[in-house]
XYZ file of C-alpha atoms in Angstrom:
613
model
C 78.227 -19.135 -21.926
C 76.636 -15.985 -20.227
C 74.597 -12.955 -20.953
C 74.803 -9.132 -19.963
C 72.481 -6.754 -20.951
C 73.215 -3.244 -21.146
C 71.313 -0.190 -20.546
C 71.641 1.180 -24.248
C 70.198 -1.606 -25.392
C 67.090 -2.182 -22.927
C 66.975 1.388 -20.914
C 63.777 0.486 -19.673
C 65.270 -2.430 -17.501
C 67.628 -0.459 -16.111
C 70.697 -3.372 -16.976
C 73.896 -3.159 -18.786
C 75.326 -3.963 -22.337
C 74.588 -7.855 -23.009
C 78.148 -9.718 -22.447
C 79.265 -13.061 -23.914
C 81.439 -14.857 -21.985
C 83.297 -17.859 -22.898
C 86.077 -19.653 -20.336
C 88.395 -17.230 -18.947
C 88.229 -14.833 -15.949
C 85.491 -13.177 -14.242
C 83.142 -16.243 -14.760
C 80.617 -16.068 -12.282
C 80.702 -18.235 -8.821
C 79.058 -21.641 -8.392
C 76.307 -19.630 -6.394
C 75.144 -17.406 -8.860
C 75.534 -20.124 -11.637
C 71.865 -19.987 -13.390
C 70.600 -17.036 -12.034
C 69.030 -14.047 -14.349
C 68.883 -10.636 -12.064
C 66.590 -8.147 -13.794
C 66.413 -5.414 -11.577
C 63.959 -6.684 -8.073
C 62.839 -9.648 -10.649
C 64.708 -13.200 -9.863
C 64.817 -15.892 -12.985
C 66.329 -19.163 -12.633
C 67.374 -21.692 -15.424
C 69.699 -23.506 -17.446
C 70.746 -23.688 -21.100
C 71.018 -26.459 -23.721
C 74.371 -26.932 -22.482
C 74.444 -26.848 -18.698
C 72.758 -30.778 -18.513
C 76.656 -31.304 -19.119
C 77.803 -28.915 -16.485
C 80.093 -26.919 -18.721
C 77.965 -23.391 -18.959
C 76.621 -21.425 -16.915
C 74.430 -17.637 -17.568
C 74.320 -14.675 -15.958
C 73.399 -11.064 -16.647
C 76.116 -8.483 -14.690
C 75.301 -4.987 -14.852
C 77.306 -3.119 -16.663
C 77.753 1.136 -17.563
C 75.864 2.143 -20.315
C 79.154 3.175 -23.333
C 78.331 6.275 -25.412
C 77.215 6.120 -28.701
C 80.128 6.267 -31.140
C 82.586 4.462 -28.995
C 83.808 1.246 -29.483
C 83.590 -0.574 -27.058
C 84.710 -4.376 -28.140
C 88.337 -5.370 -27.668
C 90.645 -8.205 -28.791
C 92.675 -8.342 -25.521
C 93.812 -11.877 -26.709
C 91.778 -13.271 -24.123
C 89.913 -16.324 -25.993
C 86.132 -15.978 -27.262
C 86.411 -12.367 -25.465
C 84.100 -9.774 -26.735
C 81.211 -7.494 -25.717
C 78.577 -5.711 -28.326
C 77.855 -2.070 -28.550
C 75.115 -0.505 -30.448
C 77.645 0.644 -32.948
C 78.461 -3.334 -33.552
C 75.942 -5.240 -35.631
C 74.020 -7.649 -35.016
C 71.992 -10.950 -36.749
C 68.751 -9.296 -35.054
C 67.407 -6.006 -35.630
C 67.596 -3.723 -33.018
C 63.848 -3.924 -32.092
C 63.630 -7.480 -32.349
C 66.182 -7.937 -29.772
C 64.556 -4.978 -27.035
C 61.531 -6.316 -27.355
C 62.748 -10.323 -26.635
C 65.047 -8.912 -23.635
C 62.137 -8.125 -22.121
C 58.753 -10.428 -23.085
C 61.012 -13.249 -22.124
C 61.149 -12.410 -18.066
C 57.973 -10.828 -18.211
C 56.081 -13.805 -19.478
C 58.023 -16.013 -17.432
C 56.704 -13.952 -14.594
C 53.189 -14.329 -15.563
C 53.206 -17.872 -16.310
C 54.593 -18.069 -12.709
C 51.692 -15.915 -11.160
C 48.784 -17.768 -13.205
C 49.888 -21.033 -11.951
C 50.642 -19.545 -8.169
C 46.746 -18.332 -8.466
C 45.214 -21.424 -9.555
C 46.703 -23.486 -6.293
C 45.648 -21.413 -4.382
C 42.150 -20.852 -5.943
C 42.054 -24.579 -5.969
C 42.769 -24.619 -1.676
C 40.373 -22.142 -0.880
C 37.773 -21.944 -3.123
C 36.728 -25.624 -4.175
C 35.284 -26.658 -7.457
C 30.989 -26.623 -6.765
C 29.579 -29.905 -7.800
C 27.478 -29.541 -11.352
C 30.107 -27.985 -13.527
C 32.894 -24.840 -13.184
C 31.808 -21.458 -13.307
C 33.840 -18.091 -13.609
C 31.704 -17.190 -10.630
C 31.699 -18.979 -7.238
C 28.378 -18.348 -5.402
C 28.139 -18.913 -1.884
C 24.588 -19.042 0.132
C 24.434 -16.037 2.003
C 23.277 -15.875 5.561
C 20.501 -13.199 4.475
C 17.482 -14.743 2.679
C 17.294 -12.657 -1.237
C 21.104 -11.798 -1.255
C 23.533 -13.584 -2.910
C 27.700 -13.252 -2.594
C 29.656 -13.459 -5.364
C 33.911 -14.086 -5.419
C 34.689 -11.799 -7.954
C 36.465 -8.337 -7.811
C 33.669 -5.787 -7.277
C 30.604 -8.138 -7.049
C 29.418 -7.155 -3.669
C 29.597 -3.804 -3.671
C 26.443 -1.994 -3.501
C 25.631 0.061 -6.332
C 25.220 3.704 -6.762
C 21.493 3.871 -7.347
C 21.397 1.231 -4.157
C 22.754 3.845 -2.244
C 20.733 6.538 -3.362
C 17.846 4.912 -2.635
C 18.954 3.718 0.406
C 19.895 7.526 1.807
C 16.090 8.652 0.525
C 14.530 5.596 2.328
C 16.801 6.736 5.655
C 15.540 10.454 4.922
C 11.714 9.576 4.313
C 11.621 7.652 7.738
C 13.310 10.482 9.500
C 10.434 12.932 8.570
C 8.138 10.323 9.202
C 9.721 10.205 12.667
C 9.753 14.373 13.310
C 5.761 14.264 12.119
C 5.382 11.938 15.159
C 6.701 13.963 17.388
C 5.296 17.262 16.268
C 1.494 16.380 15.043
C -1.058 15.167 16.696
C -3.072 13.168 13.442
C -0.333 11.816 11.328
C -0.849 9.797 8.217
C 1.669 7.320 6.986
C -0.332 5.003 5.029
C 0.688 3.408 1.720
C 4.614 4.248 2.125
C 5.702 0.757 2.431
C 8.280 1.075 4.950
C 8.040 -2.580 5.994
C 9.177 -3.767 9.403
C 12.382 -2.411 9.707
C 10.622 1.231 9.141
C 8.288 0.277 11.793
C 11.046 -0.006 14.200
C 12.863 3.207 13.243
C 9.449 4.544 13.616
C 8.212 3.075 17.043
C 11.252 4.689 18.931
C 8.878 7.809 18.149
C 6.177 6.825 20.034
C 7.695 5.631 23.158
C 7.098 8.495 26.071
C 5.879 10.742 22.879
C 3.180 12.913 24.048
C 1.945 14.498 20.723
C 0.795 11.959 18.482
C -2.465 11.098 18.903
C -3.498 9.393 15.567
C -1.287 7.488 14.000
C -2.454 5.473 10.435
C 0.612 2.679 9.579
C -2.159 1.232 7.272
C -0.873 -0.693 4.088
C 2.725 -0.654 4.500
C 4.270 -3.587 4.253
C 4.312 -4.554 8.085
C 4.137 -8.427 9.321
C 4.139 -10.312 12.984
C 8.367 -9.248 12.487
C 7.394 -5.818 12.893
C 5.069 -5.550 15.405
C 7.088 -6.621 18.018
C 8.822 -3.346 17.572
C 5.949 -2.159 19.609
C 6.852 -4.189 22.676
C 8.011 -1.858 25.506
C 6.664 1.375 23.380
C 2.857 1.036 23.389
C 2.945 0.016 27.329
C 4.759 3.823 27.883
C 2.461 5.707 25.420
C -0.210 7.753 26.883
C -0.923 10.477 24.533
C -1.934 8.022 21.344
C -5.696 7.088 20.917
C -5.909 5.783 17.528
C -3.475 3.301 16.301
C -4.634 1.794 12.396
C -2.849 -1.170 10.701
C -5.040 -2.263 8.493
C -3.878 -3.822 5.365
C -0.819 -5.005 6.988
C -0.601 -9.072 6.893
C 0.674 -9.243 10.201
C -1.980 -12.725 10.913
C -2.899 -14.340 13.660
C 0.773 -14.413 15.530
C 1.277 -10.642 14.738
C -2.713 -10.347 16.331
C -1.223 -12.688 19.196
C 1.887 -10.234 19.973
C 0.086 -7.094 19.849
C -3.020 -8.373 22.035
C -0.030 -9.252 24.981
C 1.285 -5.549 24.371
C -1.936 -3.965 24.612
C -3.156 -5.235 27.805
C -0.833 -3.015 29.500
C -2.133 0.124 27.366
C -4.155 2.308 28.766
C -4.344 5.093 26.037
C -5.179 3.248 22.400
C -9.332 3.909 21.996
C -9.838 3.206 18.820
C -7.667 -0.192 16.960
C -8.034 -0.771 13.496
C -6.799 -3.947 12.018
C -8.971 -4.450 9.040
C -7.524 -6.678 5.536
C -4.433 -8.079 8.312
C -5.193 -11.930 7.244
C -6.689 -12.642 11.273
C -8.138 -15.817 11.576
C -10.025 -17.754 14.367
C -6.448 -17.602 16.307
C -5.918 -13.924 15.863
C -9.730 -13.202 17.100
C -8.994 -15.503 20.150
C -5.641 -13.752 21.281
C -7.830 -9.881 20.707
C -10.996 -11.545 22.621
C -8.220 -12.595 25.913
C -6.933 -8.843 25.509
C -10.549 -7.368 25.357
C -11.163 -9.089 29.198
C -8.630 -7.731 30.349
C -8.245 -4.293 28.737
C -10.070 -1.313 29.650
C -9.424 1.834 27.461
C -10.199 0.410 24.268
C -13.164 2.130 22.787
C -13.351 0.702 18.882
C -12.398 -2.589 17.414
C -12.180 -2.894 13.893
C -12.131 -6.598 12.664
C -13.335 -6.070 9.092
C -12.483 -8.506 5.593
C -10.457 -10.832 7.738
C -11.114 -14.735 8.134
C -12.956 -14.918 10.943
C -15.052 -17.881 11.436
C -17.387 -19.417 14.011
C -15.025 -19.986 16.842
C -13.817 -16.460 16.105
C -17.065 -14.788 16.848
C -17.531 -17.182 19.695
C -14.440 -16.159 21.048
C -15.558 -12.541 20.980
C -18.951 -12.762 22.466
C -17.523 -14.590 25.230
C -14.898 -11.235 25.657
C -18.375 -8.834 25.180
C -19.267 -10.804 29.089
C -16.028 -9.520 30.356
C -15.493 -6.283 28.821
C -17.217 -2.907 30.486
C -15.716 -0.632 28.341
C -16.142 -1.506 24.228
C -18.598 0.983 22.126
C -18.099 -0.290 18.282
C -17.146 -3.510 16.796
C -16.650 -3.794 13.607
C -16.722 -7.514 11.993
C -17.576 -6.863 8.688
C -16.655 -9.305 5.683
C -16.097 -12.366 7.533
C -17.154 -16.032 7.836
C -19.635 -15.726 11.144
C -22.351 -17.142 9.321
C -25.780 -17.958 11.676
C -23.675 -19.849 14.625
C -21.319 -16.705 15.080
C -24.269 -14.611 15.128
C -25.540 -16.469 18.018
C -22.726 -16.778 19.255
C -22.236 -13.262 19.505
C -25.260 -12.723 20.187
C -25.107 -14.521 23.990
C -22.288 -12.223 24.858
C -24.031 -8.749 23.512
C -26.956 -10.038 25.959
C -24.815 -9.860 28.883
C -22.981 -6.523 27.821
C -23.982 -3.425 28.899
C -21.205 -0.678 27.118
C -22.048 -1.846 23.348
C -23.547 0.876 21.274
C -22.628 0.061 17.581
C -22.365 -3.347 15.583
C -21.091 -4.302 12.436
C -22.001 -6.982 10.890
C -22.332 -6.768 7.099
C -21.442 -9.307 4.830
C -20.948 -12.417 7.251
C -23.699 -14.276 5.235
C -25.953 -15.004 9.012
C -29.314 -15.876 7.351
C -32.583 -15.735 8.824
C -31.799 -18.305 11.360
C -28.269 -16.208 12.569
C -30.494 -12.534 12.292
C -33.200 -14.378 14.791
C -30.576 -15.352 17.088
C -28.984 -11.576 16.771
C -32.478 -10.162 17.534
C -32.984 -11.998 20.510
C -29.519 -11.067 22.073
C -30.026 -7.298 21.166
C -33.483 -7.390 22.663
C -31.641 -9.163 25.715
C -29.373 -6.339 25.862
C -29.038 -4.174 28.849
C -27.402 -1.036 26.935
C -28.040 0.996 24.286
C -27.972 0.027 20.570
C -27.690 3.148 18.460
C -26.436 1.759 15.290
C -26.999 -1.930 13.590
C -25.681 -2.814 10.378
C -26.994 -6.097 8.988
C -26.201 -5.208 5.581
C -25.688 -8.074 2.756
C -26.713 -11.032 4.903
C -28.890 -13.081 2.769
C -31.866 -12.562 5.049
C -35.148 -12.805 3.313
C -38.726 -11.403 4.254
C -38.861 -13.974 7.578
C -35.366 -12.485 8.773
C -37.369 -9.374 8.235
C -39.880 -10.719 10.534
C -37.301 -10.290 13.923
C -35.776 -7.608 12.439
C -39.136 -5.618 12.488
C -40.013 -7.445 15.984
C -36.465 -5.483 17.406
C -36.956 -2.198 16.000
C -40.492 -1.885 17.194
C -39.331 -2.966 20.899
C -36.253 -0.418 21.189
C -35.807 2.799 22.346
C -32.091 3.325 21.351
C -31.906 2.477 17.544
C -30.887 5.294 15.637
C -29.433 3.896 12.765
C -30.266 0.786 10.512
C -29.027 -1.010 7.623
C -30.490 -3.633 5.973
C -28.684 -2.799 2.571
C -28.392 -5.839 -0.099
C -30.527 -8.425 1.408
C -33.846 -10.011 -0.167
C -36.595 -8.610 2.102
C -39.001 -7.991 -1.140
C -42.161 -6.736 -0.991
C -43.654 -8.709 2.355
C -40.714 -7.696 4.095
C -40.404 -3.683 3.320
C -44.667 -4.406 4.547
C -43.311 -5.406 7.751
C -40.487 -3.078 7.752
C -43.428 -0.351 7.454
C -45.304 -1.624 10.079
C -42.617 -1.411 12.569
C -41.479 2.007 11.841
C -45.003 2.668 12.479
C -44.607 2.363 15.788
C -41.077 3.244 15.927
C -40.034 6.551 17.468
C -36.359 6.998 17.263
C -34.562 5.702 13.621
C -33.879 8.608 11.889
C -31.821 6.690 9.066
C -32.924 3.744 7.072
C -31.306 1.748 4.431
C -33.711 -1.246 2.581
C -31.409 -0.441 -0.744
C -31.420 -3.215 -3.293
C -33.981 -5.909 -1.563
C -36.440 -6.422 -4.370
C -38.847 -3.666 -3.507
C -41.500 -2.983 -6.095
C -44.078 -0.188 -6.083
C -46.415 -2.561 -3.702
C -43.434 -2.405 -0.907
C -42.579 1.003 -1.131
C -46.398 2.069 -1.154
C -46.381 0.872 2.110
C -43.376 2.453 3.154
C -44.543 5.845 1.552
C -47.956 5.641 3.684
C -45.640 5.577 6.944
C -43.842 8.349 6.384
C -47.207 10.735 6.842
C -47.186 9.824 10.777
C -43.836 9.480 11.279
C -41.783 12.752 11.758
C -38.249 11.704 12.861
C -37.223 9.515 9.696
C -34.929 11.853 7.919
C -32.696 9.901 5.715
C -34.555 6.989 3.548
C -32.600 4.985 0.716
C -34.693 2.710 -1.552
C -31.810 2.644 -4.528
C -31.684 -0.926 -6.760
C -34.708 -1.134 -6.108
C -37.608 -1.728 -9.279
C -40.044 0.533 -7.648
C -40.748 1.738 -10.939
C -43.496 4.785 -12.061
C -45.949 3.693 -9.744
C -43.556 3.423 -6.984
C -42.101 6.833 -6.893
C -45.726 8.248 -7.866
C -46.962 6.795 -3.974
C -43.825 7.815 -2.307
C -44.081 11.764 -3.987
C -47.633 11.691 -3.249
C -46.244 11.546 0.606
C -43.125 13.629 0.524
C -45.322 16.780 -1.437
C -46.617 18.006 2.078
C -45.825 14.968 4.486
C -42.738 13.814 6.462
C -39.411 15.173 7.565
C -37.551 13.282 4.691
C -34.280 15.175 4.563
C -31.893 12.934 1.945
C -33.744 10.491 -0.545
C -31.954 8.156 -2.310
C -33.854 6.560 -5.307
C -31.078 5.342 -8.012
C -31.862 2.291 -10.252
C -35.188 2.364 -9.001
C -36.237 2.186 -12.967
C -38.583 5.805 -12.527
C -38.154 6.639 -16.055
C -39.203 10.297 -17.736
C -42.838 9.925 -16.124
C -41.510 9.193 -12.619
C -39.251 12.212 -12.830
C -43.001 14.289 -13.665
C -43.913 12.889 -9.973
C -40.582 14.046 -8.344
C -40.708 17.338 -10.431
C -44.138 18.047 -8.813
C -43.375 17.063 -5.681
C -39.970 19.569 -5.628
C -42.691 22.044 -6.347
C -43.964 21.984 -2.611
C -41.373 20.104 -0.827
C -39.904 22.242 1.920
C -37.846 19.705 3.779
C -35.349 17.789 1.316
C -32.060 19.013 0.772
C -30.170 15.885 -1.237
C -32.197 14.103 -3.953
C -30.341 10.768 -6.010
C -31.676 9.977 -9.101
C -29.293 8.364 -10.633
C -29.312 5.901 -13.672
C -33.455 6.021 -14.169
C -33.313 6.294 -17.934
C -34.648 10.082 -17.452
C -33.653 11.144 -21.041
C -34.199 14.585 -22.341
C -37.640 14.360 -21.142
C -37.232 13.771 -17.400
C -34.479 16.515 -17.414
C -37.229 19.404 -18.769
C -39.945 17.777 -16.415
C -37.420 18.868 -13.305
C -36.185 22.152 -14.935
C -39.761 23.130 -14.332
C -39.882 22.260 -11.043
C -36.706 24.303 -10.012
C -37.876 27.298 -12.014
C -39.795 27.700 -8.997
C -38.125 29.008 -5.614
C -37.095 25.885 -3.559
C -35.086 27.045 0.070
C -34.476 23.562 1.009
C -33.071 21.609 -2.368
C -29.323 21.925 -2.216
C -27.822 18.595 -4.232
C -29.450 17.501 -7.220
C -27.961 13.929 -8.802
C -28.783 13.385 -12.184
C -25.462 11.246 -13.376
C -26.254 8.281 -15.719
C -29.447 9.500 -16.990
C -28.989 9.662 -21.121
C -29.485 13.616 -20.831
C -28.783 15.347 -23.783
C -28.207 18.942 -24.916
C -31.819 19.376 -24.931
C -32.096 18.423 -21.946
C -28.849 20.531 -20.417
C -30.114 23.714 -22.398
C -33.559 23.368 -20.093
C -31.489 22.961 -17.040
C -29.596 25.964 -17.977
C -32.398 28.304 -18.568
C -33.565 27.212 -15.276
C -30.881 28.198 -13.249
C -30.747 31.187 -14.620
C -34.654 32.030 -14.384
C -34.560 31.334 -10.226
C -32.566 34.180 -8.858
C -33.113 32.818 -5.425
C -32.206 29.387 -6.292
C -30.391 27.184 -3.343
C -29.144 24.533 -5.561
C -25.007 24.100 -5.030
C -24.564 20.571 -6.304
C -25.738 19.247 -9.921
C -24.046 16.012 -11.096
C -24.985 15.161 -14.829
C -21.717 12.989 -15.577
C -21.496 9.626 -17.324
C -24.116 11.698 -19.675
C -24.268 12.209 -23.336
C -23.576 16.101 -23.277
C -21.667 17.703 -25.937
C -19.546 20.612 -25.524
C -22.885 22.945 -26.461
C -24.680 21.612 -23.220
C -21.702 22.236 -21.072
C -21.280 25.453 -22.299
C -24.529 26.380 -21.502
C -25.063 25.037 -18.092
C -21.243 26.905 -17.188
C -22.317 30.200 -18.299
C -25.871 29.356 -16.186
C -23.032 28.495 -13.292
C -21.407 31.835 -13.892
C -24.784 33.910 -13.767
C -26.084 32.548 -10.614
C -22.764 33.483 -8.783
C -23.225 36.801 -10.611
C -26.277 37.471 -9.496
C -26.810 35.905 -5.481
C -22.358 35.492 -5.205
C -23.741 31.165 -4.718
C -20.778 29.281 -5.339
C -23.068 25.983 -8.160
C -20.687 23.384 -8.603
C -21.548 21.076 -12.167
C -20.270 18.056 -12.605
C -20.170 16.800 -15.938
């Protein structure tokens, strides 16, 4: 038995009329026997009957006939007959187009499904722990994961936007270094591989002189993009990284590179996670480098051996001004131990040592060395040490022995009352500190009596801050006493001091005759209504010298801001450009006032009055 199919039946196969053939001529040959030829597609099989060898199927293309001919014949030729679409047949018409061709067709897909799952089975094995529909394979780059499924790995649009802006952003970072000499690239993030985009910039670049990669992402990776850059670099003076977690191997990498520098000045790596390591690869650079100018060390984790390390580098070195240690773990051995290499150095002119907890014992040590020393200390921060009223003791010994000391900090320590007394005694006697810090040491209006009494001899103190300190009515009432006709006291500084409304009637008088400070803080001293009239009073009158006037945190009301207002408007001549009253308890009646009081004084003199509210 075989099959033809014809193309009125199935025109979309492109085949003839479907024959039946039974015995008789024009069966097909033994080599065909089986085979189904739908157009490029290639079907084998066998019927019910061919087990027994007596049938065999094939489809023969045949001419389409036209509709109303007949087209079977009885040519007495047994079992003989074709079917036209006139003839009828046991299937409908759609039945039987739709069969000719879901039959191949599925046969074909079977076929494929099967084909796919060898080979899916060869080359992708099944991962241990259960099938997926995905296979995951470990990708060579750490974060990214490849996945074997049409599509996966290709990057998405948003991915590539992002991508082009990153590309962009570092190419205008990279035309700023080449054009300007201070450029400022801090807080973009760029990460390591922006740093060595960026660092092709710098190499033989003869305009940037400033550069700030602070906070962006960079690690020990990254700064080897340096390498081969810095050592050609002439122009660049200032190179920052803080806040960069490069640690002690990126510190190790960049110390190697920088010995061969001889432009960076100034080096900033403050917040970059340096440790005792780090310190000891920067102290082996310092001994052998000679343009660098500023080292900047703070809020890292440097400990004992740290500071040792650098003191012993402070021998060597000829050419350091400023270091800058602040925030770490000296503690009283690292202040010694810096404090034998300081002896020995002779460039030094600024240290920085707040917050490395050195005690009395470590400031003793300190005091020695810097008496020791054979330059010139001009500035000495000691700031937030823990060191009490017998720290104060050397401390008071050093500033009455040098000649250099212009600036001193002793901010957030616990020198109390004894120790501002000896603090006194040694400005006495002192002849070149023009600024002085003794801010939140447990002052009260016995220390700062003392301290007032000193500043009637002593003309070159100009900046004095006495803040968070409980100096109280009595306090401020010795120290205005002073400052009324006395001194060359430029910038006071007396917030949370605790003054109250009758300490501001002791300042108000004193503003009355004052002819020498310009910036008074007040700040947070419970002044009230009250206080605020006493010191409208006082700038009624005509004061040359008063420019900046704090009064922030002071429970002013609008009474208060109404006498403030009338004030400024009353002094014609007045020379006030600065009045802070915010974190106050001004409604919009008070503002109002004191901004039409702004607007007549520029009116009147053209004096730009900025209020703060």
């Amino acid at each position: 038995m075989g099959y033809a199919l014809t193309s009125s039946q199935a025109p979309w196969l492109g085949v003839g009329h479907l024959r039946r053939r039974e015995g008789g001529g024009g069966l097909p040959s033994s080599r065909n026997c089986g085979k189904i030829h739908l157009g490029l597609v290639h079907w084998r099989g066998f019927g019910l009957g061919e087990a027994q060898g007596k049938r065999c199927r094939t489809v023969v293309p045949r001419a389409a006939a036209g509709r109303g001919r007949r087209v079977a014949t009885d040519r007495g030729e047994k079992g003989n007959f074709q079917f036209s679409d006139e003839q009828g047949s046991s299937l409908p018409l759609p039945v039987k187009q739709a069969a000719s061709f879901l039959v191949p067709a599925g046969a074909f897909v079977a076929f494929s499904f099967v084909l796919w799952k060898v080979v899916e089975s060869l080359l992708l094995p099944k991962p241990k722990g259960g099938s997926t529909a995905t296979v995951e394979k470990k990708s060579a780059f750490p974060g990214m994961k490849w996945l074997v499924s049409p599509g996966s790995n290709l990057p998405s649009p948003s991915g590539l936007k992002i991508e082009r802006e990153s590309r962009q952003r570092l190419k205008e970072f990279a035309k700023e270094l080449r054009t300007f000499q201070r450029v400022d690239m801090s807080g973009r993030n760029f990460g390591d591989e922006g740093l060595v985009f960026l660092a092709e910039s710098l190499g033989y670049n003869q305009s940037a002189e400033e550069v700030d990669f602070s906070g962006n992402g960079i690690t020990a990776t990254g700064i080897k993009a340096f390498d081969g850059v810095l050592q050609s670099n002439f122009a660049l003076k200032t190179l920052n990284l803080s806040g960069n977690a490069i640690g002690d191997e990126g510190a190790k990498l960049l110390s190697v590179i920088l010995v061969k520098n001889s432009g960076i000045q100034k080096l900033q790596l403050n917040s970059t996670g340096l440790g005792d390591e780090g310190a000891k690869s920067i102290a082996e650079m310092l001994k052998k480098n000679s343009s660098l100018r500023v080292l900047e060390l703070n809020n890292n984790m440097i400990d004992y051996s740290g500071f040792a390390s650098l003191g012993s580098a402070l021998l060597e070195n000829t050419t350091i001004r400023s270091i800058h240690i602040n925030g770490n773990y000296g503690g009283a051995l690292g202040a010694a131990s810096l404090a034998k290499g300081i002896e020995g150095n002779k460039s030094l002119r600024e240290l920085h040592l707040h917050g490395n907890d050195i005690g009395n014992e470590g400031v003793r040590a300190l005091m020695s060395g810097l008496s020791a020393h054979k330059g010139k200390i001009t500035l000495l921060d000691l700031g937030n040490n823990d060191i009490g009223s017998d720290g104060a003791f050397h401390v008071a010994a050093f500033v009455k022995k040098t000649k250099s000391l212009v600036w001193l900090n002793l901010y957030m320590n616990d020198l109390g009352d004894q120790g501002a007394t000896k603090m006194a005694d040694a400005l006495r006697e002192n002849r070149t500190i023009t600024t002085i810090d003794l801010g939140g040491n447990n002052i009260h209006a016995a220390g700062v009596t003392d301290i007032a009494r000193v500043l009637k001899d002593n003309s070159i103190l100009t900046t004095l801050e006495l803040g968070y300190n409980p100096i109280g009515p009595e306090g401020v009432k010795a120290l205005c006493e002073i400052i009324k006709f006395h001194g060359k006291i430029e910038i006071l500084k007396l917030g949370w001091c605790q003054i109250g409304p009758k300490g501001a009637e002791h300042v108000a008088d004193a503003l009355k005759y004052n002819t020498t400070l310009n910036t008074l803080d007040l700040r947070a001293n419970g002044l009230g209504d009250d206080g605020a009239v006493c010191l409208a009073r006082s700038l009624r009158i005509v004061n040359e010298a008063l420019t900046s006037l704090d009064l922030g945190f002071n429970e002013i009301r609008d009474t208060g801001a109404f006498a403030l207002a009338q004030a400024l408007k009353a002094n014609e001549d007045i020379s006030l450009s600065s009045l802070n009253l915010a974190s106050n308890f001004l409604t919009k009646y008070g503002q109002v006032a004191l901004t039409e009081a702004r607007d007549h004084v520029y009116e009147m003199n053209e004096k730009e009055l900025n209020i703060f509210f």
